[in-house]
Coordinates of C-alpha atoms in Angstrom, one line a residue:
Chain I
M1 CA 22.9 -14.7 -27.8
L2 CA 21.0 -15.6 -24.6
Y3 CA 21.0 -12.6 -22.2
L4 CA 20.2 -13.2 -18.6
V5 CA 19.0 -9.8 -17.3
G6 CA 18.8 -9.0 -13.6
L7 CA 15.7 -6.9 -12.8
G8 CA 16.6 -5.8 -9.3
L9 CA 14.2 -5.9 -6.5
A10 CA 11.3 -3.6 -6.6
D11 CA 9.7 -2.2 -9.8
E12 CA 10.2 -1.8 -13.5
T13 CA 12.7 1.1 -13.1
D14 CA 15.2 -1.1 -11.2
I15 CA 16.4 -2.6 -14.5
T16 CA 19.8 -1.2 -15.6
V17 CA 20.1 1.0 -18.7
K18 CA 22.1 -1.8 -20.3
G19 CA 19.5 -4.4 -19.4
L20 CA 16.7 -2.2 -20.8
E21 CA 18.6 -1.8 -24.1
V22 CA 18.8 -5.6 -24.4
V23 CA 15.1 -6.1 -23.6
K24 CA 14.1 -3.5 -26.2
R25 CA 16.0 -5.2 -29.0
A26 CA 15.6 -8.9 -28.1
E27 CA 13.6 -11.3 -30.3
R28 CA 11.7 -12.8 -27.4
V29 CA 11.5 -11.7 -23.7
Y30 CA 10.9 -14.3 -20.9
L31 CA 10.3 -13.5 -17.3
E32 CA 11.3 -16.1 -14.7
A33 CA 8.4 -16.0 -12.2
Y34 CA 8.8 -18.6 -9.6
T35 CA 11.8 -17.9 -7.4
S36 CA 11.0 -14.3 -6.6
I37 CA 8.6 -11.5 -7.5
L38 CA 8.8 -7.8 -8.3
H39 CA 6.2 -5.4 -6.8
V40 CA 4.7 -4.8 -10.3
G41 CA 3.0 -7.2 -12.6
K42 CA 3.8 -8.4 -16.1
E43 CA 1.5 -5.8 -17.6
K44 CA 3.5 -3.0 -16.0
L45 CA 6.7 -4.4 -17.4
E46 CA 5.2 -4.9 -20.9
S47 CA 4.1 -1.3 -21.0
F48 CA 7.5 0.0 -19.7
Y49 CA 9.5 -2.1 -22.2
G50 CA 7.0 -1.6 -25.1
R51 CA 7.4 -5.4 -25.6
P52 CA 5.4 -8.6 -24.9
V53 CA 6.7 -10.6 -22.0
I54 CA 6.4 -14.4 -21.8
V55 CA 6.0 -15.6 -18.2
A56 CA 8.2 -18.7 -17.6
D57 CA 7.2 -20.9 -14.7
R58 CA 9.3 -23.5 -13.1
E59 CA 8.0 -26.3 -15.4
M60 CA 8.9 -24.3 -18.5
V61 CA 12.4 -23.3 -17.4
E62 CA 13.2 -26.8 -16.2
S63 CA 11.7 -28.9 -18.9
S64 CA 11.4 -26.7 -21.9
S65 CA 14.7 -24.7 -21.8
D66 CA 15.3 -25.7 -25.5
E67 CA 12.1 -23.8 -26.4
I68 CA 13.4 -20.7 -24.6
L69 CA 16.8 -21.1 -26.4
S70 CA 15.3 -21.8 -29.8
G71 CA 16.8 -19.4 -32.3
A72 CA 19.2 -17.9 -29.8
D73 CA 22.2 -18.9 -32.0
K74 CA 21.0 -16.3 -34.6
S75 CA 19.1 -13.7 -32.6
D76 CA 18.9 -12.3 -29.1
I77 CA 16.7 -13.8 -26.4
A78 CA 16.3 -12.0 -23.1
F79 CA 15.6 -14.1 -20.0
L80 CA 14.6 -11.8 -17.1
V81 CA 15.3 -12.7 -13.5
V82 CA 14.2 -10.8 -10.4
G83 CA 17.2 -9.7 -8.5
D84 CA 20.5 -10.9 -10.0
P85 CA 20.6 -13.7 -12.7
F86 CA 22.8 -15.9 -10.5
G87 CA 20.9 -15.7 -7.3
A88 CA 19.3 -19.1 -7.8
T89 CA 20.6 -22.5 -9.1
T90 CA 18.3 -22.9 -12.1
H91 CA 19.9 -20.2 -14.1
T92 CA 23.3 -21.8 -14.2
D93 CA 21.4 -24.8 -15.7
I94 CA 20.0 -22.8 -18.6
V95 CA 23.5 -21.3 -19.2
L96 CA 25.0 -24.8 -19.3
R97 CA 22.3 -26.0 -21.7
A98 CA 23.0 -23.0 -23.9
K99 CA 26.7 -23.8 -23.9
E100 CA 25.8 -27.4 -25.0
L101 CA 23.9 -25.9 -27.9
A102 CA 26.7 -23.5 -28.7
V103 CA 24.5 -20.6 -27.9
P104 CA 26.6 -17.7 -26.5
T105 CA 25.4 -16.2 -23.3
K106 CA 25.8 -12.9 -21.4
S107 CA 24.5 -11.9 -18.0
I108 CA 23.6 -8.4 -16.9
P109 CA 24.0 -8.2 -13.1
N110 CA 21.7 -6.3 -10.8
A111 CA 21.1 -6.0 -7.1
S112 CA 20.0 -9.1 -5.3
I113 CA 18.7 -9.5 -1.7
L114 CA 22.1 -10.9 -0.9
N115 CA 23.7 -7.5 -1.2
A116 CA 20.7 -5.1 -0.9
V117 CA 20.4 -6.4 2.7
G118 CA 23.4 -4.2 3.4
A119 CA 20.8 -1.4 3.7
T120 CA 20.2 -2.8 7.2
G121 CA 23.6 -1.3 8.1
L122 CA 25.0 -4.7 8.8
Q123 CA 28.4 -5.2 7.1
L124 CA 28.1 -7.6 4.1
Y125 CA 31.6 -8.8 4.9
N126 CA 30.3 -10.3 8.1
F127 CA 27.7 -12.6 6.6
G128 CA 28.1 -16.3 6.5
Q129 CA 26.3 -18.7 4.2
T130 CA 22.7 -17.9 3.2
V131 CA 19.9 -20.1 4.4
S132 CA 16.5 -20.9 3.0
M133 CA 13.4 -21.3 5.3
V134 CA 10.5 -23.3 3.9
F135 CA 6.9 -23.5 5.1
F136 CA 6.5 -26.2 7.6
T137 CA 3.6 -28.6 7.2
D138 CA 2.2 -31.1 9.7
N139 CA 4.6 -33.8 8.7
W140 CA 7.4 -31.9 7.0
R141 CA 9.5 -29.6 9.1
P142 CA 13.0 -29.6 7.5
A143 CA 15.5 -28.4 10.1
S144 CA 18.7 -28.3 8.0
F145 CA 18.7 -24.5 8.3
Y146 CA 19.5 -25.0 12.0
D147 CA 22.8 -26.7 11.1
R148 CA 23.7 -23.8 8.8
L149 CA 22.8 -21.3 11.5
R150 CA 25.0 -23.1 14.0
E151 CA 27.9 -23.2 11.6
N152 CA 27.7 -19.4 11.0
A153 CA 27.2 -18.8 14.7
S154 CA 30.3 -20.8 15.5
I155 CA 32.4 -18.2 13.7
G156 CA 30.3 -15.2 14.9
L157 CA 28.7 -14.4 11.5
H158 CA 25.4 -13.0 10.5
T159 CA 23.0 -15.2 8.6
L160 CA 20.5 -14.1 5.9
L161 CA 17.4 -16.3 5.8
L162 CA 15.5 -16.2 2.6
L163 CA 11.8 -17.1 3.0
D164 CA 9.7 -19.5 1.1
I165 CA 7.5 -18.6 -1.8
K166 CA 4.7 -20.8 -3.1
V167 CA 3.4 -19.9 -6.5
K168 CA 1.4 -22.1 -8.9
E169 CA 1.1 -24.9 -6.2
Q170 CA -1.6 -27.5 -6.7
S171 CA -3.6 -29.0 -3.9
L172 CA -3.0 -32.8 -3.5
E173 CA -6.6 -33.3 -4.7
N174 CA -6.2 -31.2 -7.8
M175 CA -2.9 -32.8 -8.5
A176 CA -4.3 -36.3 -8.2
R177 CA -7.2 -35.5 -10.5
G178 CA -4.8 -33.8 -13.0
R179 CA -6.7 -30.5 -12.7
K180 CA -4.5 -27.5 -13.5
I181 CA -6.1 -25.4 -10.7
Y182 CA -3.6 -23.5 -8.6
E183 CA -3.7 -22.3 -5.0
P184 CA -3.3 -18.6 -4.3
P185 CA 0.4 -17.6 -3.9
R186 CA 1.8 -17.7 -0.4
Y187 CA 4.8 -15.8 0.9
M188 CA 6.4 -16.5 4.2
T189 CA 6.4 -13.6 6.7
V190 CA 9.1 -12.5 9.2
S191 CA 6.9 -13.6 12.0
Q192 CA 6.3 -17.1 10.6
C193 CA 10.1 -17.5 10.1
A194 CA 10.8 -16.4 13.7
Q195 CA 8.2 -18.8 15.0
Q196 CA 9.6 -21.7 13.0
M197 CA 13.2 -20.9 14.2
L198 CA 12.1 -20.9 17.8
E199 CA 10.1 -24.1 17.3
I200 CA 13.2 -25.9 16.0
E201 CA 15.5 -24.5 18.7
A202 CA 13.0 -25.7 21.3
E203 CA 13.2 -29.2 19.7
K204 CA 17.0 -29.3 19.2
G205 CA 18.0 -27.4 22.3
E206 CA 21.5 -26.7 21.2
K207 CA 21.2 -23.0 22.0
V208 CA 22.2 -21.8 18.6
Y209 CA 19.9 -18.9 19.4
D210 CA 17.0 -18.2 21.8
E211 CA 14.0 -16.0 22.3
D212 CA 16.2 -13.1 23.2
S213 CA 18.5 -13.3 20.2
L214 CA 18.6 -10.3 18.0
A215 CA 17.5 -10.4 14.4
I216 CA 16.3 -8.0 11.8
G217 CA 13.0 -8.5 9.9
C218 CA 13.2 -7.1 6.4
A219 CA 10.3 -6.3 4.2
R220 CA 10.3 -5.2 0.5
V221 CA 14.1 -4.5 0.5
G222 CA 15.0 -2.0 -2.2
A223 CA 11.4 -0.7 -2.6
D224 CA 10.2 2.8 -1.6
D225 CA 8.3 1.3 1.3
Q226 CA 11.2 -1.0 2.4
K227 CA 10.9 -1.7 6.1
F228 CA 13.3 -3.0 8.8
A229 CA 12.4 -4.1 12.3
C230 CA 15.2 -5.1 14.7
G231 CA 14.3 -7.0 17.8
T232 CA 14.5 -10.3 19.6
L233 CA 13.1 -13.4 17.9
K234 CA 10.3 -13.3 20.4
E235 CA 9.4 -9.8 19.3
L236 CA 9.7 -10.7 15.7
S237 CA 7.4 -13.7 16.1
G238 CA 4.6 -11.2 16.7
I239 CA 5.5 -8.5 14.2
E240 CA 3.5 -7.4 11.1
L241 CA 5.6 -5.9 8.3
G242 CA 3.1 -5.8 5.5
P243 CA 3.2 -7.2 2.0
P244 CA 6.0 -9.5 0.7
L245 CA 8.8 -10.2 0.1
H246 CA 10.2 -10.7 3.6
S247 CA 13.6 -11.9 4.8
V248 CA 15.3 -12.2 8.2
V249 CA 18.9 -11.6 9.4
L250 CA 20.0 -13.4 12.5
L251 CA 22.8 -11.3 14.1
G252 CA 26.2 -12.9 14.6
K253 CA 28.0 -12.5 17.9
R254 CA 30.8 -10.6 16.3
A255 CA 28.5 -7.7 15.4
H256 CA 30.4 -4.4 15.5
E257 CA 29.4 -1.3 17.5
L258 CA 29.1 0.7 14.2
E259 CA 26.5 -1.9 13.1
R260 CA 24.7 -1.6 16.4
D261 CA 24.4 2.2 16.0
Y262 CA 22.8 1.7 12.7
I263 CA 20.4 -1.2 13.3
R264 CA 19.3 0.4 16.6
L265 CA 17.5 3.0 14.5
F266 CA 15.1 0.1 13.6
A267 CA 14.7 -1.2 17.1
I268 CA 11.2 -2.4 17.9
N269 CA 12.0 -1.6 21.6
E270 CA 15.2 0.1 22.5
Q271 CA 15.2 -1.4 26.0
T272 CA 15.0 -5.0 24.9
F273 CA 17.5 -4.2 22.1
D274 CA 20.0 -2.8 24.5
A275 CA 19.6 -5.7 26.9
S276 CA 20.0 -8.3 24.2
W277 CA 23.0 -6.5 22.7
K278 CA 24.7 -6.4 26.1
K279 CA 23.9 -10.1 26.7
Y280 CA 25.1 -11.5 23.4
H281 CA 27.2 -8.9 21.5
E282 CA 29.1 -6.7 23.8
R283 CA 32.8 -7.3 23.9
Q284 CA 33.8 -8.1 27.5
Chain E
M1 CA 17.0 14.0 0.3
L2 CA 20.4 12.3 0.1
Y3 CA 20.3 9.6 -2.5
L4 CA 23.0 6.9 -2.4
V5 CA 23.0 5.5 -5.9
G6 CA 24.7 2.3 -6.9
L7 CA 26.4 2.4 -10.3
G8 CA 27.0 -1.3 -10.7
L9 CA 30.3 -2.7 -11.9
A10 CA 31.4 -1.8 -15.4
D11 CA 30.3 1.2 -17.3
E12 CA 27.9 4.2 -17.4
T13 CA 25.0 2.0 -18.6
D14 CA 25.1 -0.2 -15.5
I15 CA 23.1 2.4 -13.5
T16 CA 19.5 1.6 -13.1
V17 CA 16.7 3.5 -14.8
K18 CA 15.6 4.7 -11.3
G19 CA 19.2 5.8 -10.4
L20 CA 19.6 7.7 -13.6
E21 CA 16.3 9.6 -13.0
V22 CA 17.7 10.7 -9.6
V23 CA 21.1 11.8 -11.1
K24 CA 19.4 13.8 -13.8
R25 CA 17.3 15.8 -11.3
A26 CA 19.7 16.1 -8.3
E27 CA 21.1 19.5 -7.3
R28 CA 24.6 18.1 -7.0
V29 CA 26.1 14.8 -8.0
Y30 CA 29.1 13.3 -6.1
L31 CA 31.1 10.2 -7.2
E32 CA 32.8 8.2 -4.5
A33 CA 36.1 7.3 -6.1
Y34 CA 38.4 5.5 -3.7
T35 CA 36.9 2.1 -2.8
S36 CA 36.3 0.9 -6.3
I37 CA 36.4 2.0 -9.9
L38 CA 34.2 1.8 -13.0
H39 CA 35.9 1.0 -16.4
V40 CA 34.9 4.5 -17.6
G41 CA 36.1 7.9 -16.3
K42 CA 34.3 10.9 -14.9
E43 CA 34.0 12.6 -18.3
K44 CA 32.1 9.6 -19.7
L45 CA 29.7 9.7 -16.8
E46 CA 29.2 13.4 -17.2
S47 CA 28.4 13.2 -20.8
F48 CA 26.0 10.3 -20.2
Y49 CA 24.2 12.0 -17.4
G50 CA 24.4 15.5 -19.0
R51 CA 25.5 16.7 -15.5
P52 CA 28.7 17.7 -13.8
V53 CA 30.1 15.2 -11.4
I54 CA 32.1 16.1 -8.3
V55 CA 34.7 13.5 -7.5
A56 CA 34.7 12.7 -3.8
D57 CA 38.0 11.2 -2.4
R58 CA 38.3 9.6 0.9
E59 CA 39.3 12.8 2.6
M60 CA 36.3 14.6 1.4
V61 CA 33.8 11.8 2.4
E62 CA 35.4 11.2 5.8
S63 CA 36.1 14.8 6.9
S64 CA 33.8 17.0 4.8
S65 CA 30.5 15.0 4.8
D66 CA 28.6 18.1 5.9
E67 CA 29.7 19.8 2.8
I68 CA 28.3 17.0 0.7
L69 CA 25.1 17.1 2.8
S70 CA 24.7 20.8 2.6
G71 CA 21.2 21.8 1.4
A72 CA 20.1 18.1 1.3
D73 CA 17.2 19.0 3.6
K74 CA 15.7 21.1 0.9
S75 CA 16.9 19.6 -2.4
D76 CA 18.2 16.3 -3.7
I77 CA 21.8 15.3 -3.6
A78 CA 23.1 12.2 -5.4
F79 CA 26.1 10.3 -4.0
L80 CA 27.2 7.8 -6.5
V81 CA 28.9 4.6 -5.4
V82 CA 30.5 2.0 -7.7
G83 CA 28.7 -1.3 -7.1
D84 CA 26.1 -1.2 -4.4
P85 CA 25.9 1.7 -1.9
F86 CA 26.3 -0.6 1.1
G87 CA 29.3 -2.6 -0.1
A88 CA 31.7 -0.6 2.1
T89 CA 31.6 0.8 5.6
T90 CA 32.0 4.5 4.8
H91 CA 28.5 4.8 3.4
T92 CA 26.7 3.9 6.5
D93 CA 28.8 6.7 8.1
I94 CA 27.3 9.3 5.8
V95 CA 23.8 8.0 6.3
L96 CA 24.2 8.2 10.1
R97 CA 25.5 11.8 9.7
A98 CA 22.5 12.6 7.5
K99 CA 20.1 11.3 10.1
E100 CA 21.8 13.5 12.8
L101 CA 21.2 16.4 10.5
A102 CA 17.6 15.3 10.0
V103 CA 18.3 14.8 6.2
P104 CA 16.2 12.0 4.8
T105 CA 18.1 9.4 2.8
K106 CA 17.3 6.8 0.3
S107 CA 19.5 4.2 -1.4
I108 CA 19.2 2.7 -4.8
P109 CA 20.7 -0.7 -4.9
N110 CA 22.7 -2.2 -7.7
A111 CA 25.0 -5.2 -8.4
S112 CA 28.1 -5.5 -6.3
I113 CA 31.0 -7.9 -6.7
L114 CA 29.5 -9.8 -3.7
N115 CA 26.6 -11.0 -5.8
A116 CA 28.0 -10.6 -9.3
V117 CA 30.6 -13.2 -8.5
G118 CA 27.7 -15.7 -8.9
A119 CA 28.6 -15.5 -12.6
T120 CA 31.4 -17.9 -11.8
G121 CA 28.7 -20.5 -11.4
L122 CA 29.5 -20.9 -7.7
Q123 CA 26.4 -20.8 -5.5
L124 CA 26.2 -17.5 -3.6
Y125 CA 24.5 -19.5 -0.8
N126 CA 27.7 -21.3 -0.1
F127 CA 29.9 -18.3 0.5
G128 CA 31.2 -17.5 3.9
Q129 CA 32.5 -14.1 5.1
T130 CA 34.2 -11.9 2.6
V131 CA 37.9 -11.1 3.0
S132 CA 40.1 -8.2 2.0
M133 CA 43.7 -8.7 0.8
V134 CA 46.0 -5.7 1.1
F135 CA 49.3 -5.1 -0.6
F136 CA 52.1 -6.4 1.5
T137 CA 55.1 -4.2 2.1
D138 CA 58.6 -5.1 3.4
N139 CA 57.5 -4.6 7.0
W140 CA 53.7 -4.9 6.9
R141 CA 52.2 -8.2 6.0
P142 CA 48.8 -8.4 7.7
A143 CA 47.7 -12.0 7.9
S144 CA 44.3 -11.6 9.5
F145 CA 42.8 -12.8 6.2
Y146 CA 44.2 -16.2 7.0
D147 CA 42.1 -16.5 10.1
R148 CA 39.0 -15.6 8.1
L149 CA 39.8 -18.2 5.4
R150 CA 40.3 -20.8 8.1
E151 CA 37.0 -20.1 9.6
N152 CA 35.2 -20.4 6.3
A153 CA 37.1 -23.5 5.4
S154 CA 36.2 -25.1 8.8
I155 CA 32.6 -25.1 7.6
G156 CA 33.3 -25.9 4.0
L157 CA 32.4 -22.5 2.5
H158 CA 33.8 -20.5 -0.4
T159 CA 35.6 -17.3 0.3
L160 CA 35.5 -14.2 -1.9
L161 CA 38.8 -12.2 -1.5
L162 CA 38.5 -8.5 -2.5
L163 CA 41.8 -7.1 -3.6
D164 CA 43.5 -3.9 -2.6
I165 CA 43.3 -0.6 -4.5
K166 CA 45.7 2.3 -3.9
V167 CA 44.5 5.6 -5.3
K168 CA 45.8 9.0 -4.4
E169 CA 48.5 7.6 -2.2
Q170 CA 51.5 9.8 -1.3
S171 CA 55.1 8.6 -1.0
L172 CA 56.5 9.0 2.5
E173 CA 58.8 11.7 1.2
N174 CA 56.0 13.7 -0.4
M175 CA 53.8 13.3 2.7
A176 CA 56.6 14.4 5.0
R177 CA 57.2 17.5 2.9
G178 CA 53.5 18.2 2.7
R179 CA 53.5 17.9 -1.1
K180 CA 50.2 17.0 -2.6
I181 CA 51.8 14.8 -5.2
Y182 CA 50.2 11.4 -5.6
E183 CA 51.6 8.0 -6.8
P184 CA 50.0 6.4 -9.9
P185 CA 47.0 4.1 -8.8
R186 CA 47.7 0.5 -8.1
Y187 CA 45.3 -2.4 -8.3
M188 CA 46.2 -5.8 -6.9
T189 CA 46.1 -8.7 -9.4
V190 CA 44.9 -12.3 -9.0
S191 CA 48.5 -13.5 -9.2
Q192 CA 49.7 -11.1 -6.5
C193 CA 46.9 -12.3 -4.3
A194 CA 47.6 -16.0 -4.9
Q195 CA 51.3 -15.3 -4.1
Q196 CA 50.6 -13.6 -0.9
M197 CA 48.2 -16.3 0.1
L198 CA 50.9 -19.0 -0.4
E199 CA 53.4 -16.9 1.4
I200 CA 51.3 -16.7 4.5
E201 CA 50.4 -20.4 4.4
A202 CA 54.1 -21.2 4.2
E203 CA 54.7 -19.1 7.3
K204 CA 51.7 -20.3 9.3
G205 CA 51.7 -23.9 8.1
E206 CA 48.1 -24.6 9.3
K207 CA 47.1 -26.1 6.0
V208 CA 44.1 -23.9 5.5
Y209 CA 45.0 -24.3 1.8
D210 CA 48.0 -25.2 -0.3
E211 CA 49.5 -24.9 -3.8
D212 CA 47.0 -27.4 -5.1
S213 CA 43.9 -25.8 -3.7
L214 CA 41.4 -24.7 -6.3
A215 CA 40.5 -21.0 -6.7
I216 CA 39.0 -18.8 -9.3
G217 CA 40.7 -15.7 -10.5
C218 CA 38.1 -13.1 -11.6
A219 CA 38.8 -10.0 -13.7
R220 CA 36.4 -7.2 -14.6
V221 CA 33.3 -9.0 -13.3
G222 CA 30.2 -7.6 -14.9
A223 CA 32.0 -6.1 -17.9
D224 CA 31.9 -7.3 -21.5
D225 CA 35.5 -8.6 -21.2
Q226 CA 34.8 -10.3 -17.8
K227 CA 37.3 -13.1 -17.4
F228 CA 37.4 -16.1 -15.1
A229 CA 40.3 -18.5 -14.7
C230 CA 39.9 -21.6 -12.4
G231 CA 43.0 -23.4 -11.3
T232 CA 45.3 -24.2 -8.4
L233 CA 46.8 -21.4 -6.3
K234 CA 50.1 -22.3 -7.9
E235 CA 48.7 -21.8 -11.4
L236 CA 46.9 -18.6 -10.4
S237 CA 50.2 -17.3 -9.0
G238 CA 51.5 -17.1 -12.6
I239 CA 48.3 -16.0 -14.4
E240 CA 47.8 -12.7 -16.3
L241 CA 44.2 -11.6 -16.5
G242 CA 44.6 -8.1 -17.8
P243 CA 43.3 -4.8 -16.5
P244 CA 41.6 -4.3 -13.1
L245 CA 39.5 -4.9 -11.0
H246 CA 40.5 -8.4 -10.0
S247 CA 39.2 -10.7 -7.2
V248 CA 39.7 -14.3 -6.1
V249 CA 37.4 -17.0 -4.8
L250 CA 38.9 -19.8 -2.8
L251 CA 36.8 -22.9 -3.2
G252 CA 35.2 -24.4 -0.1
K253 CA 35.4 -28.2 0.4
R254 CA 31.6 -28.4 0.3
A255 CA 31.6 -27.4 -3.4
H256 CA 28.9 -29.2 -5.3
E257 CA 29.1 -31.2 -8.6
L258 CA 26.9 -28.7 -10.4
E259 CA 29.3 -26.0 -9.4
R260 CA 32.2 -28.1 -10.7
D261 CA 30.6 -28.6 -14.1
Y262 CA 30.3 -24.9 -14.5
I263 CA 33.7 -23.7 -13.2
R264 CA 35.5 -26.4 -15.1
L265 CA 34.6 -24.4 -18.2
F266 CA 37.1 -21.8 -17.0
A267 CA 39.8 -24.4 -16.0
I268 CA 43.4 -23.2 -16.8
N269 CA 44.3 -26.9 -17.1
E270 CA 41.6 -29.6 -17.0
Q271 CA 44.0 -32.3 -15.7
T272 CA 45.2 -30.3 -12.7
F273 CA 41.6 -29.2 -12.1
D274 CA 40.3 -32.7 -12.0
A275 CA 43.2 -33.9 -9.8
S276 CA 42.6 -31.1 -7.3
W277 CA 38.9 -31.6 -7.4
K278 CA 39.3 -35.3 -6.6
K279 CA 41.8 -34.6 -3.8
Y280 CA 39.8 -31.9 -2.0
H281 CA 36.2 -31.8 -3.1
E282 CA 35.0 -35.2 -4.1
R283 CA 32.6 -36.8 -1.7
Q284 CA 34.0 -40.1 -0.5

């Protein structure tokens, strides 16, 4: 059996009791380590599980899934995923491959950022599609997120923006020379995301949002030092929320007063919060 | 400290290791028992935790939250919620009340149906707002869900429909006579939901969906006997998926071929599935 086990969001104790039982008895334990991160390292997990953990990078999961699945028809293999096993595409791929090989699969759900963001006090019911924001480079500034934001805004919904993670990236020079030397990992911050959003709005000018639009910067959701900051995109452009992971929620126009009462607790500045709320969210 | 502890979706072992530690040391343990259910009863939880559990019905949570919070400034109170603590409105209420009383709060996330539905193979990124479907009666057939479905459909997104639960309901007669006698619990099924959807489409006639639209009936998501059935709304109107809880996903037009490959594994009938896919989802 291939078990996909969700690890939740913060540390080694966010695994479920059911998931931990699987990890303890599995023949091999893999950790998917390129779409998200926990706040603890492999060593901490290994000592908590009392088991060795094999780190599976993107290359391994995408090109060597048969290696991961080897023997799973006879014994149990655990494939650990930060958050919930079905938060990212790749994991349906490995399940489909398992089905081709007649390997049975089971998934053990856990919290993902998509539901844990409910801790902001915003109603999960009122979120539209989720959007990814990648690091812009000098000549690559993909703006498809803007279309998704416009669609959600057109029906008044909130949008969760998931921020880019770069792990095990090679510089062009190292790649060209075939040197397996990797750049230090990079994690996009709330302020970088807010800046890129405003940059694209300035370029497109369709007024999907502006400097005064309210958003919530989220850091380390689900961890003990989880932090939310609610403010205008201009305010968030300058905010510092500490270590990764970060994400951003852009408020939909249809935001409810009960949501306001809650998120106002995280306001960077209550005056600007109230002014933006009145401008964009108050029912006339 | 007031701890809101997510229990996950199926049984007593879906709690996280972190959540279980809180439950074991809390002064009192409450179980919110009216917006969702686990597949195991209070007794099973009590024996697993080694602790008594106080069942909190809607009345208690909404009118006696100060009783729940009593003493939480000095000791730890655990408030258990099926799924994730912030899946439903009520639990932001209790946190706001705690803040008024200067009681610190912490939430321990877990899987909710909103992310566990990713096990259908549909991309969670492509879901729009979530919709509730209530039991129709002879003279109460609220159709606001139809507007939400139209909005999501207008931008091509999937919609998760959460189905009604009736627990501790009184008959009109018992209510009038002040008798605390409750009707047996009722849980809406996939087939009832599909029938109500088609009933409202027939009435409104705006072609948000029709009998041939593809949807996925989901039963007991996250449990060992989790079951998915993918078919047309007409097929789902007649399907039997066993015990609760059920939910439904209406497919958005923008569904991707990778999603198709996965959900086709659950097709009630591959011919009708392929025909409906071709009609509504194939890129021209």
